[in-house]
Amino acid sequence: MGGGGWVRHPAGAVNELDRKRDRAPVPAAWDYAPAPEARDLVELRERYGLFVGGNWLEPSETYTTIDPSSEEPLAEVGQATAEEVDNAVGAARAAFDDGWSSISPSERAKYLFRIARILQERSREFAVLESINGGKPIRESRDVDLPLSAAHFFYYAGWADKLEYAFPNRKPKPIGVAGQIVPWNFPLLMLSWKIAPALAAGNTVVLKPAETTPLSALLFADVLRQAELPPGVVNIVTGDGSTGAALVKHEDVDKIAFTGSTEVGKSIQRELAGTGKRLTLELGGKAANIIFDDAALDQAVEGIINGIYFNQGHVCCAGSRLLVQESIYEPLIGKLKRRLQTLRVGDPLDKNTDVGAINSRQQLDKIKELVAAGEEEGAEIYQPPCRLPEKGYWFAPTVFTDVAQSYRIAQEEIFGPVLSVLTFRTPDEAVEKANNTPYGLSAGVWTEKGSRILAMAQKLRAGVIWANTYNRFDPASPFGGYKESGFGREGGRHGLEPYLEFE
Ligand code: NDP
């Protein structure tokens, strides 16, 4: 017996145990009793208007938003036209001029604290809605999206009356009206990343949620009502890309904050060139998750799984390229495949679910196209046996081995539960391969050597680098990219700067 009650084995015996564990049979499907979260925590309206100036305006056109796990319609939602966007911008301008920009900063903080607390109080309701409309597992919306959304409002509430301290000798003041366009992968969290710093800095907002996931933003309007936020400080216009484009073009918008695809980000940058409007872009990624031979392998496997299958891989900073040191390739891939067999794919509202539904048919088609390209180009595909539901949009967790750097699956953002595995021999080769991408949003490094982590972090061209973990977020920590992953930072003190002017 060793200290603390642990049984000590001779080193050889431990290796033997390890070897056996890898060969032990894994059930093809784990049997879990269903554990569904209550869907009736959310009361959906049949039809939603546009939230402008504190009122619900009847939209001139509507579309139907659906549940991607069943393809069932959920509600009719406004498709805002350029004229309706103009109304929303007008309401935001009036609110900015009528007092929001000049009320005391501690008063602004009060509203942000209220919003944070109400989000906490209503977190189960929001989590269910986020899962119904977006397809993500309730475990994630409950344990990640909602706590982080509230945390962002708490965090920026704390900065609202400390701007002079955050930027000493620079006399910060708000910019004016911020147009904010968010994607469908983290609808409420991206809304929080954008609205919280904008309001803390004294700006007003027109927010456009993604076409496929408008409902949590519309429920958020009710949080604003509860918090008694003055009308027009936050306006929400739903619709497709044309609504976003109208917001970008609007002359009276002072700043655009966009999260989404690199393609649309580039078109926005072109549109705004020479206008003097401020812009921040948080775009795509093709992150390398790098595993050295001295890493704790089981821990690394959890990090790989979390890196790519979290939120069905609909994550801009997903660890979609796995770089494995050659000497541990076989044991690591063996462990990874075994772990993959235990992932439960299915009903997003079931608390046992690990991988939910793909957000839309369009995204499913894109994933299928890239996976077919990977097979054609010669990579070897592995998918664990799993039963996918018949209705809705689903894709099994997938690993590609034998991937060359030139393959599309190693170059393009798939934005789905698909991992491409490459190998390396030396740290320099790992850096070279990791940086061989037009993107530069994030990376992961797994090693027990602190010095190696620091050396790699110096050389990797990525805005966020995780060491011995992956996909960890904190409102105090700035997030953003290099190269085609965009520019500007969200989170932390850095996240305030794009919403401020300095005298
Ligand atoms: P988009 O970039 O089209 O969507 C992001 C947001 O921008 C949505 O609100 C969208 O509205 C809006 N939008 C679309 N066109 C315009 C425009 N011309 N001007 C202003 N706003 C616009 O992403 P998709 O949803 O089309 O996804 C395509 C790919 O982009 C994915 O497969 C993925 O690779 C990548 N992506 C990356 C994200 C990231 O966080 N880095 C997030 C989402 C997607 P609408 O929803 O109505 O189209």
Coordinates of C-alpha atoms and ligand atoms in Angstrom, one line a residue:
M1 CA 0.0 0.0 0.0
G2 CA 1.4 3.4 -0.9
G3 CA 0.4 6.7 0.7
G4 CA -3.2 7.9 0.6
G5 CA -4.5 4.3 0.1
W6 CA -3.3 4.0 -3.5
V7 CA -2.2 0.5 -4.7
R8 CA 1.3 0.7 -6.1
H9 CA 2.1 -1.7 -9.0
P10 CA 5.5 -2.3 -10.5
A11 CA 6.0 -0.3 -13.7
G12 CA 5.6 -3.3 -15.9
A13 CA 2.3 -4.2 -14.3
V14 CA 0.9 -0.7 -15.0
N15 CA 1.9 -1.0 -18.6
E16 CA 0.2 -4.4 -18.8
L17 CA -3.0 -2.9 -17.3
D18 CA -2.9 0.0 -19.8
R19 CA -2.5 -2.4 -22.7
K20 CA -5.4 -4.5 -21.6
R21 CA -7.6 -1.6 -21.1
D22 CA -7.1 -0.5 -24.7
R23 CA -8.2 -3.9 -25.9
A24 CA -11.2 -4.4 -23.6
P25 CA -14.4 -4.5 -25.6
V26 CA -16.5 -1.3 -25.7
P27 CA -20.2 -1.7 -26.2
A28 CA -21.2 -0.5 -29.6
A29 CA -23.8 1.7 -28.0
W30 CA -24.1 2.6 -24.4
D31 CA -27.7 2.1 -23.1
Y32 CA -28.9 5.1 -21.2
A33 CA -32.4 5.7 -20.1
P34 CA -33.6 8.9 -21.7
A35 CA -33.2 12.0 -19.5
P36 CA -35.1 14.7 -21.4
E37 CA -35.1 18.3 -20.1
A38 CA -38.6 19.7 -20.0
R39 CA -39.5 21.4 -23.3
D40 CA -42.4 23.3 -21.7
L41 CA -40.0 25.5 -19.8
V42 CA -40.2 27.6 -22.9
E43 CA -43.4 29.3 -24.1
L44 CA -43.1 30.1 -27.8
R45 CA -45.2 32.7 -29.5
E46 CA -46.6 31.8 -32.9
R47 CA -45.2 35.0 -34.4
Y48 CA -42.4 37.4 -33.4
G49 CA -42.0 41.0 -34.5
L50 CA -39.0 43.3 -34.6
F51 CA -37.8 44.7 -31.3
V52 CA -37.4 48.4 -32.0
G53 CA -37.4 51.3 -29.6
G54 CA -38.7 49.1 -26.8
N55 CA -41.7 48.0 -28.9
W56 CA -42.6 44.9 -30.9
L57 CA -43.2 46.1 -34.5
E58 CA -45.2 44.1 -36.9
P59 CA -42.7 43.0 -39.7
S60 CA -43.6 43.5 -43.3
E61 CA -42.3 40.0 -44.2
T62 CA -41.8 36.8 -42.2
Y63 CA -40.1 33.4 -42.4
T64 CA -40.4 30.2 -40.4
T65 CA -37.7 29.2 -38.0
I66 CA -37.4 25.5 -37.3
D67 CA -36.0 22.9 -34.8
P68 CA -33.1 21.4 -36.7
S69 CA -33.4 18.1 -34.8
S70 CA -36.9 17.4 -36.1
E71 CA -37.4 20.0 -38.9
E72 CA -40.6 21.0 -37.1
P73 CA -41.6 24.7 -37.4
L74 CA -41.2 26.7 -34.2
A75 CA -42.4 30.2 -35.0
E76 CA -42.8 32.9 -37.6
V77 CA -40.1 35.5 -37.4
G78 CA -39.6 38.9 -39.0
Q79 CA -37.5 39.3 -42.2
A80 CA -36.4 42.9 -41.7
T81 CA -36.2 45.1 -44.8
A82 CA -33.8 48.0 -45.3
E83 CA -36.5 50.4 -44.2
E84 CA -37.1 48.4 -41.0
V85 CA -33.4 48.3 -40.3
D86 CA -33.5 52.1 -40.8
N87 CA -36.2 52.4 -38.1
A88 CA -34.1 50.4 -35.7
V89 CA -31.0 52.5 -36.4
G90 CA -33.1 55.6 -35.8
A91 CA -34.3 54.2 -32.5
A92 CA -30.7 53.5 -31.4
R93 CA -29.6 56.9 -32.4
A94 CA -32.4 58.6 -30.5
A95 CA -31.6 56.5 -27.4
F96 CA -27.9 57.4 -27.7
D97 CA -28.6 61.2 -28.0
D98 CA -31.5 61.2 -25.5
G99 CA -29.4 60.1 -22.5
W100 CA -27.8 56.6 -22.7
S101 CA -24.4 58.1 -23.7
S102 CA -24.6 60.7 -20.9
I103 CA -26.1 58.8 -17.9
S104 CA -23.7 58.1 -15.1
P105 CA -21.5 55.1 -15.8
S106 CA -22.6 53.4 -12.5
E107 CA -26.2 53.7 -13.7
R108 CA -25.2 51.9 -16.9
A109 CA -23.5 49.2 -14.8
K110 CA -26.8 48.8 -12.9
Y111 CA -28.6 47.7 -16.0
L112 CA -25.9 45.3 -17.0
F113 CA -25.9 43.7 -13.6
R114 CA -29.7 43.4 -13.8
I115 CA -29.4 41.7 -17.2
A116 CA -26.8 39.3 -15.9
R117 CA -28.9 38.3 -12.9
I118 CA -32.1 37.9 -15.0
L119 CA -30.1 35.6 -17.4
Q120 CA -29.1 33.5 -14.4
E121 CA -32.6 33.3 -13.1
R122 CA -34.0 32.4 -16.5
S123 CA -31.1 30.2 -17.6
R124 CA -33.0 26.9 -17.8
E125 CA -35.6 28.5 -20.1
F126 CA -32.9 30.0 -22.3
A127 CA -30.9 26.8 -22.4
V128 CA -33.9 24.8 -23.6
L129 CA -34.7 27.5 -26.2
E130 CA -31.1 27.5 -27.4
S131 CA -31.1 23.7 -27.8
I132 CA -34.5 23.7 -29.6
N133 CA -33.7 26.4 -32.1
G134 CA -30.0 25.6 -32.6
G135 CA -29.7 21.8 -32.2
K136 CA -26.9 21.9 -29.5
P137 CA -27.0 19.5 -26.6
I138 CA -28.8 20.8 -23.5
R139 CA -25.7 19.9 -21.4
E140 CA -23.7 22.4 -23.4
S141 CA -26.3 25.2 -23.5
R142 CA -27.0 24.7 -19.8
D143 CA -23.4 24.4 -18.7
V144 CA -21.5 26.6 -21.2
D145 CA -23.6 29.0 -23.2
L146 CA -25.8 30.3 -20.4
P147 CA -23.2 30.6 -17.5
L148 CA -20.8 32.3 -19.9
S149 CA -23.5 34.7 -21.3
A150 CA -24.4 35.9 -17.7
A151 CA -20.7 36.1 -16.9
H152 CA -20.0 38.5 -19.8
F153 CA -22.7 40.8 -18.6
F154 CA -21.4 40.6 -15.0
Y155 CA -17.8 41.2 -16.2
Y156 CA -18.6 44.3 -18.4
A157 CA -21.0 45.7 -15.7
G158 CA -17.8 45.9 -13.6
W159 CA -16.0 47.9 -16.2
A160 CA -18.8 50.4 -17.0
D161 CA -17.8 52.9 -14.3
K162 CA -14.0 52.2 -14.5
L163 CA -13.3 53.2 -18.1
E164 CA -11.0 56.1 -17.1
Y165 CA -9.1 53.5 -15.0
A166 CA -9.0 51.0 -17.9
F167 CA -7.6 53.6 -20.3
P168 CA -5.7 56.1 -18.1
N169 CA -5.0 59.6 -19.5
R170 CA -7.0 58.8 -22.7
K171 CA -10.5 60.2 -21.9
P172 CA -12.6 57.4 -23.4
K173 CA -16.1 58.1 -24.8
P174 CA -18.7 56.0 -26.6
I175 CA -18.7 55.8 -30.4
G176 CA -22.5 56.0 -31.0
V177 CA -24.6 53.3 -32.7
A178 CA -23.1 49.8 -33.0
G179 CA -24.5 47.4 -35.7
Q180 CA -23.8 43.8 -34.5
I181 CA -24.2 40.7 -36.6
V182 CA -23.9 37.3 -35.0
P183 CA -23.8 33.7 -36.3
W184 CA -25.9 30.6 -35.4
N185 CA -23.3 28.5 -33.5
F186 CA -23.6 30.4 -30.1
P187 CA -26.6 32.7 -30.6
L188 CA -27.0 34.0 -27.1
L189 CA -23.3 33.9 -26.1
M190 CA -22.3 35.8 -29.2
L191 CA -25.1 38.3 -28.5
S192 CA -23.6 38.7 -25.0
W193 CA -20.0 39.1 -26.3
K194 CA -21.3 41.9 -28.4
I195 CA -24.0 43.7 -26.4
A196 CA -22.3 43.7 -23.0
P197 CA -19.1 45.7 -23.9
A198 CA -21.0 48.0 -26.3
L199 CA -23.4 49.1 -23.5
A200 CA -20.7 49.2 -20.8
A201 CA -18.9 51.7 -23.0
G202 CA -22.1 53.8 -23.5
N203 CA -23.1 52.9 -27.0
T204 CA -26.5 51.8 -28.3
V205 CA -27.1 48.7 -30.4
V206 CA -28.9 47.2 -33.4
L207 CA -28.3 43.5 -33.3
K208 CA -29.1 41.0 -36.1
P209 CA -29.2 37.4 -35.1
A210 CA -28.5 34.6 -37.6
E211 CA -31.4 33.6 -39.8
T212 CA -31.6 30.0 -38.4
T213 CA -31.3 30.9 -34.7
P214 CA -33.3 34.1 -33.9
L215 CA -35.3 32.9 -30.9
S216 CA -32.9 33.4 -28.0
A217 CA -32.2 37.0 -29.1
L218 CA -36.0 37.6 -29.2
L219 CA -36.4 36.1 -25.7
F220 CA -33.5 38.4 -24.7
A221 CA -35.7 41.3 -25.6
D222 CA -38.0 40.2 -22.7
V223 CA -34.9 40.3 -20.4
L224 CA -34.3 43.9 -21.4
R225 CA -38.0 44.7 -20.6
Q226 CA -37.6 43.1 -17.2
A227 CA -34.3 45.0 -16.6
E228 CA -36.2 48.2 -17.5
L229 CA -33.4 49.2 -20.0
P230 CA -34.4 52.5 -21.6
P231 CA -36.2 52.0 -25.0
G232 CA -34.0 52.0 -28.1
V233 CA -30.7 51.2 -26.3
V234 CA -30.9 47.7 -27.7
N235 CA -32.9 46.9 -30.9
I236 CA -33.2 43.5 -32.4
V237 CA -33.9 43.0 -36.1
T238 CA -34.2 39.4 -37.4
G239 CA -33.7 38.4 -41.0
D240 CA -31.3 36.8 -43.5
G241 CA -28.0 38.1 -44.9
S242 CA -29.8 41.0 -46.7
T243 CA -30.9 42.4 -43.3
G244 CA -27.3 42.2 -42.2
A245 CA -26.1 43.9 -45.4
A246 CA -28.6 46.7 -44.8
L247 CA -27.3 47.2 -41.3
V248 CA -23.7 47.3 -42.6
K249 CA -24.6 49.9 -45.3
H250 CA -26.6 52.2 -43.1
E251 CA -25.0 55.6 -42.9
D252 CA -25.9 56.3 -39.3
V253 CA -24.2 53.2 -37.9
D254 CA -20.8 54.1 -36.4
K255 CA -19.4 50.7 -35.8
I256 CA -19.9 47.2 -37.2
A257 CA -19.0 44.1 -35.1
F258 CA -19.4 40.9 -37.1
T259 CA -18.9 37.2 -36.3
G260 CA -19.3 34.7 -39.1
S261 CA -17.7 33.4 -42.3
T262 CA -14.5 34.8 -43.7
E263 CA -16.2 35.3 -47.1
V264 CA -19.0 37.6 -45.6
G265 CA -16.4 39.2 -43.4
K266 CA -14.3 40.2 -46.4
S267 CA -17.3 41.5 -48.3
I268 CA -18.2 43.7 -45.2
Q269 CA -14.6 45.0 -45.1
R270 CA -14.8 45.9 -48.8
E271 CA -18.2 47.7 -48.2
L272 CA -16.8 49.7 -45.3
A273 CA -13.5 50.7 -46.9
G274 CA -13.1 54.4 -46.9
T275 CA -16.3 55.1 -44.9
G276 CA -14.6 55.8 -41.6
K277 CA -16.9 53.3 -39.8
R278 CA -15.2 51.2 -37.2
L279 CA -15.1 47.4 -37.8
T280 CA -14.2 44.3 -35.9
L281 CA -14.3 40.9 -37.6
E282 CA -14.3 37.5 -35.9
L283 CA -14.1 35.0 -38.7
G284 CA -13.3 31.4 -39.4
G285 CA -10.5 29.1 -38.2
K286 CA -8.7 25.8 -38.8
A287 CA -7.0 25.3 -35.5
A288 CA -4.2 22.9 -34.9
N289 CA -4.4 20.8 -31.7
I290 CA -0.9 19.6 -31.2
I291 CA -0.1 16.6 -29.1
F292 CA 3.5 15.9 -28.1
D293 CA 4.8 12.5 -27.1
D294 CA 5.2 13.5 -23.4
A295 CA 1.5 14.6 -23.0
A296 CA -0.9 12.8 -20.7
L297 CA -2.6 10.9 -23.4
D298 CA -6.0 10.2 -21.8
Q299 CA -6.3 13.8 -20.8
A300 CA -5.3 14.8 -24.4
V301 CA -8.0 12.5 -25.8
E302 CA -10.6 14.4 -23.7
G303 CA -9.2 17.6 -25.0
I304 CA -9.3 16.4 -28.6
I305 CA -12.9 15.3 -28.2
N306 CA -13.9 18.6 -26.6
G307 CA -11.9 20.5 -29.2
I308 CA -13.8 19.1 -32.2
Y309 CA -17.1 17.5 -31.2
F310 CA -18.2 20.3 -28.8
N311 CA -21.3 22.0 -30.3
Q312 CA -21.1 19.5 -33.3
G313 CA -17.9 21.2 -34.4
H314 CA -19.8 24.4 -35.1
V315 CA -17.1 26.4 -33.4
C316 CA -14.8 28.9 -35.1
C317 CA -11.9 28.0 -32.8
A318 CA -12.6 24.2 -33.0
G319 CA -9.4 22.0 -32.9
S320 CA -10.2 20.6 -36.3
R321 CA -6.6 19.7 -37.3
L322 CA -5.0 17.2 -34.9
L323 CA -1.2 17.2 -35.1
V324 CA 0.2 14.1 -33.4
Q325 CA 3.8 13.4 -32.7
E326 CA 4.7 10.3 -34.8
S327 CA 5.9 8.2 -31.9
I328 CA 2.5 8.2 -30.1
Y329 CA 0.4 8.1 -33.2
E330 CA -0.9 4.6 -32.8
P331 CA -1.8 4.5 -29.1
L332 CA -3.3 7.9 -29.3
I333 CA -5.5 7.2 -32.3
G334 CA -6.5 3.9 -30.7
K335 CA -7.7 5.7 -27.6
L336 CA -9.4 8.3 -29.6
K337 CA -11.4 5.8 -31.6
R338 CA -12.4 4.0 -28.5
R339 CA -13.6 7.3 -26.9
L340 CA -15.5 8.2 -30.0
Q341 CA -17.5 5.0 -29.6
T342 CA -18.9 6.3 -26.3
L343 CA -20.2 9.6 -27.7
R344 CA -24.0 9.7 -27.7
V345 CA -25.5 11.4 -30.7
G346 CA -29.1 12.4 -30.6
D347 CA -31.9 14.4 -29.0
P348 CA -30.4 17.8 -28.1
L349 CA -32.8 18.0 -25.1
D350 CA -31.6 14.7 -23.6
K351 CA -29.2 15.4 -20.8
N352 CA -27.1 12.4 -21.9
T353 CA -26.5 13.7 -25.4
D354 CA -22.9 14.6 -26.3
V355 CA -23.4 15.5 -30.0
G356 CA -26.7 17.2 -31.1
A357 CA -28.1 18.1 -34.5
I358 CA -26.4 20.0 -37.3
N359 CA -27.7 23.5 -37.4
S360 CA -29.2 23.6 -40.9
R361 CA -29.6 21.6 -44.0
Q362 CA -27.3 24.0 -45.8
Q363 CA -24.6 23.3 -43.2
L364 CA -25.2 19.6 -43.3
D365 CA -24.7 19.7 -47.1
K366 CA -21.4 21.6 -46.7
I367 CA -20.1 19.0 -44.2
K368 CA -21.1 16.1 -46.5
E369 CA -19.4 17.8 -49.5
L370 CA -16.1 18.2 -47.6
V371 CA -16.2 14.7 -46.1
A372 CA -16.8 13.3 -49.6
A373 CA -13.8 15.4 -50.8
G374 CA -11.7 13.9 -48.0
E375 CA -12.5 10.4 -49.1
E376 CA -11.9 11.2 -52.7
E377 CA -8.5 12.7 -52.0
G378 CA -7.4 9.5 -50.2
A379 CA -7.8 10.1 -46.5
E380 CA -9.1 7.2 -44.4
I381 CA -12.4 7.8 -42.7
Y382 CA -13.5 6.4 -39.3
Q383 CA -17.0 6.9 -37.8
P384 CA -18.2 5.0 -34.7
P385 CA -21.3 2.9 -35.1
C386 CA -24.2 5.1 -34.1
R387 CA -27.8 5.3 -34.9
L388 CA -28.8 8.7 -36.3
P389 CA -32.4 9.9 -36.0
E390 CA -34.4 9.7 -39.2
K391 CA -35.7 13.2 -39.2
G392 CA -33.6 16.3 -38.8
Y393 CA -30.0 17.1 -39.7
W394 CA -27.4 14.7 -38.3
F395 CA -23.8 13.8 -38.9
A396 CA -21.8 11.1 -37.1
P397 CA -18.6 12.1 -35.3
T398 CA -15.9 11.6 -37.9
V399 CA -12.1 11.2 -37.9
F400 CA -9.9 11.3 -41.0
T401 CA -6.4 9.8 -40.8
D402 CA -3.8 9.7 -43.6
V403 CA -4.5 13.4 -44.3
A404 CA -2.1 15.4 -46.3
Q405 CA -1.8 19.1 -45.8
S406 CA -3.0 19.9 -49.3
Y407 CA -6.3 18.1 -48.8
R408 CA -9.4 20.3 -48.6
I409 CA -10.2 18.7 -45.2
A410 CA -6.9 20.0 -43.9
Q411 CA -7.3 23.5 -45.4
E412 CA -11.0 24.5 -45.3
E413 CA -13.2 25.2 -42.3
I414 CA -15.7 22.3 -42.2
F415 CA -17.6 23.6 -39.2
G416 CA -18.9 20.2 -38.4
P417 CA -17.9 17.1 -36.2
V418 CA -15.0 16.2 -38.5
L419 CA -11.4 15.8 -37.3
S420 CA -8.4 15.7 -39.7
V421 CA -5.3 13.9 -38.3
L422 CA -1.8 14.8 -39.4
T423 CA 1.6 13.8 -37.9
F424 CA 4.9 15.5 -37.1
R425 CA 8.3 14.6 -35.8
T426 CA 9.8 17.7 -34.3
P427 CA 8.5 20.9 -32.7
D428 CA 9.6 22.9 -35.7
E429 CA 7.6 20.7 -38.0
A430 CA 4.6 21.0 -35.7
V431 CA 4.8 24.8 -35.9
E432 CA 5.3 24.8 -39.6
K433 CA 2.2 22.6 -40.2
A434 CA 0.1 24.4 -37.6
N435 CA 0.8 27.8 -39.3
N436 CA 0.2 26.4 -42.8
T437 CA -3.3 27.8 -43.0
P438 CA -4.9 31.1 -44.1
Y439 CA -6.5 31.3 -40.6
G440 CA -5.0 32.2 -37.2
L441 CA -7.7 32.0 -34.6
S442 CA -6.7 29.4 -32.0
A443 CA -4.4 26.4 -31.3
G444 CA -3.9 23.8 -28.6
V445 CA -0.6 22.4 -27.2
W446 CA -0.4 19.2 -25.1
T447 CA 2.9 18.5 -23.4
E448 CA 4.2 18.2 -19.8
K449 CA 7.0 20.7 -20.5
G450 CA 6.2 24.3 -19.5
S451 CA 9.1 25.6 -21.5
R452 CA 7.9 23.9 -24.7
I453 CA 4.4 25.4 -24.2
L454 CA 5.9 28.9 -24.0
A455 CA 8.2 28.3 -27.0
M456 CA 5.3 27.0 -29.1
A457 CA 3.1 29.9 -28.0
Q458 CA 5.7 32.3 -29.3
K459 CA 5.8 30.7 -32.7
L460 CA 2.1 29.8 -33.4
R461 CA 0.3 32.4 -35.4
A462 CA -3.0 32.2 -33.5
G463 CA -4.9 34.6 -31.3
V464 CA -5.7 32.1 -28.6
I465 CA -3.5 29.2 -27.5
W466 CA -4.6 26.7 -25.0
A467 CA -2.1 24.6 -23.1
N468 CA -3.2 21.1 -21.9
T469 CA -6.8 22.1 -22.3
Y470 CA -9.1 23.2 -25.1
N471 CA -12.2 25.4 -25.7
R472 CA -11.9 27.2 -22.4
F473 CA -13.5 30.7 -22.3
D474 CA -13.5 33.4 -19.7
P475 CA -15.0 36.9 -20.1
A476 CA -11.7 38.4 -18.8
S477 CA -9.7 36.8 -21.5
P478 CA -9.5 38.5 -25.0
F479 CA -10.5 36.4 -28.0
G480 CA -9.8 37.1 -31.7
G481 CA -7.7 36.2 -34.7
Y482 CA -4.9 36.9 -37.0
K483 CA -4.8 36.7 -40.8
E484 CA -8.1 35.5 -42.3
S485 CA -9.6 34.9 -38.9
G486 CA -10.2 38.6 -38.6
F487 CA -9.1 41.4 -36.3
G488 CA -10.1 43.1 -33.1
R489 CA -10.6 41.4 -29.8
E490 CA -13.7 40.5 -27.8
G491 CA -13.5 39.9 -24.1
G492 CA -11.4 41.4 -21.4
R493 CA -10.4 45.1 -21.3
H494 CA -9.3 44.7 -24.9
G495 CA -13.0 44.1 -25.8
L496 CA -14.0 47.6 -24.7
E497 CA -11.6 49.4 -26.9
P498 CA -13.5 48.8 -30.2
Y499 CA -16.5 50.5 -28.6
L500 CA -14.6 53.7 -27.5
E501 CA -13.2 56.8 -28.9
F502 CA -10.4 58.6 -27.2
E503 CA -9.9 62.3 -27.0
Ligands
NDP1 P1 -22.4 33.8 -42.5 O1 -21.1 34.5 -42.4 O2 -23.2 34.0 -43.8 O3 -23.4 34.3 -41.3 C1 -23.0 35.1 -40.2 C2 -24.0 36.2 -40.0 O4 -23.9 37.2 -41.0 C3 -25.4 35.8 -40.0 O5 -26.2 36.6 -39.1 C4 -25.8 36.1 -41.5 O6 -27.2 36.2 -41.7 C5 -25.1 37.4 -41.7 N1 -24.8 37.7 -43.1 C6 -24.9 36.9 -44.2 N2 -24.6 37.6 -45.3 C7 -24.4 38.9 -44.9 C8 -24.0 40.1 -45.6 N3 -23.7 40.1 -46.9 N4 -23.8 41.3 -44.9 C9 -24.0 41.2 -43.6 N5 -24.4 40.1 -42.8 C10 -24.5 39.0 -43.5 O7 -22.2 32.3 -42.2 P2 -23.1 31.1 -42.7 O8 -24.2 31.0 -41.7 O9 -23.5 31.3 -44.1 O10 -22.1 29.9 -42.5 C11 -21.2 29.6 -43.6 C12 -19.9 29.2 -43.1 O11 -19.3 30.2 -42.3 C13 -20.0 28.0 -42.2 O12 -20.0 26.8 -42.8 C14 -18.7 28.2 -41.4 O13 -17.6 27.6 -42.0 C15 -18.5 29.7 -41.3 N6 -19.0 30.3 -40.0 C16 -18.1 30.7 -39.2 C17 -18.5 31.2 -38.0 C18 -17.5 31.7 -37.0 O14 -17.9 31.9 -35.8 N7 -16.3 31.9 -37.4 C19 -19.9 31.3 -37.6 C20 -20.8 30.9 -38.6 C21 -20.4 30.4 -39.8 P3 -27.9 34.9 -42.1 O15 -27.9 33.9 -41.0 O16 -29.3 35.3 -42.3 O17 -27.3 34.3 -43.3

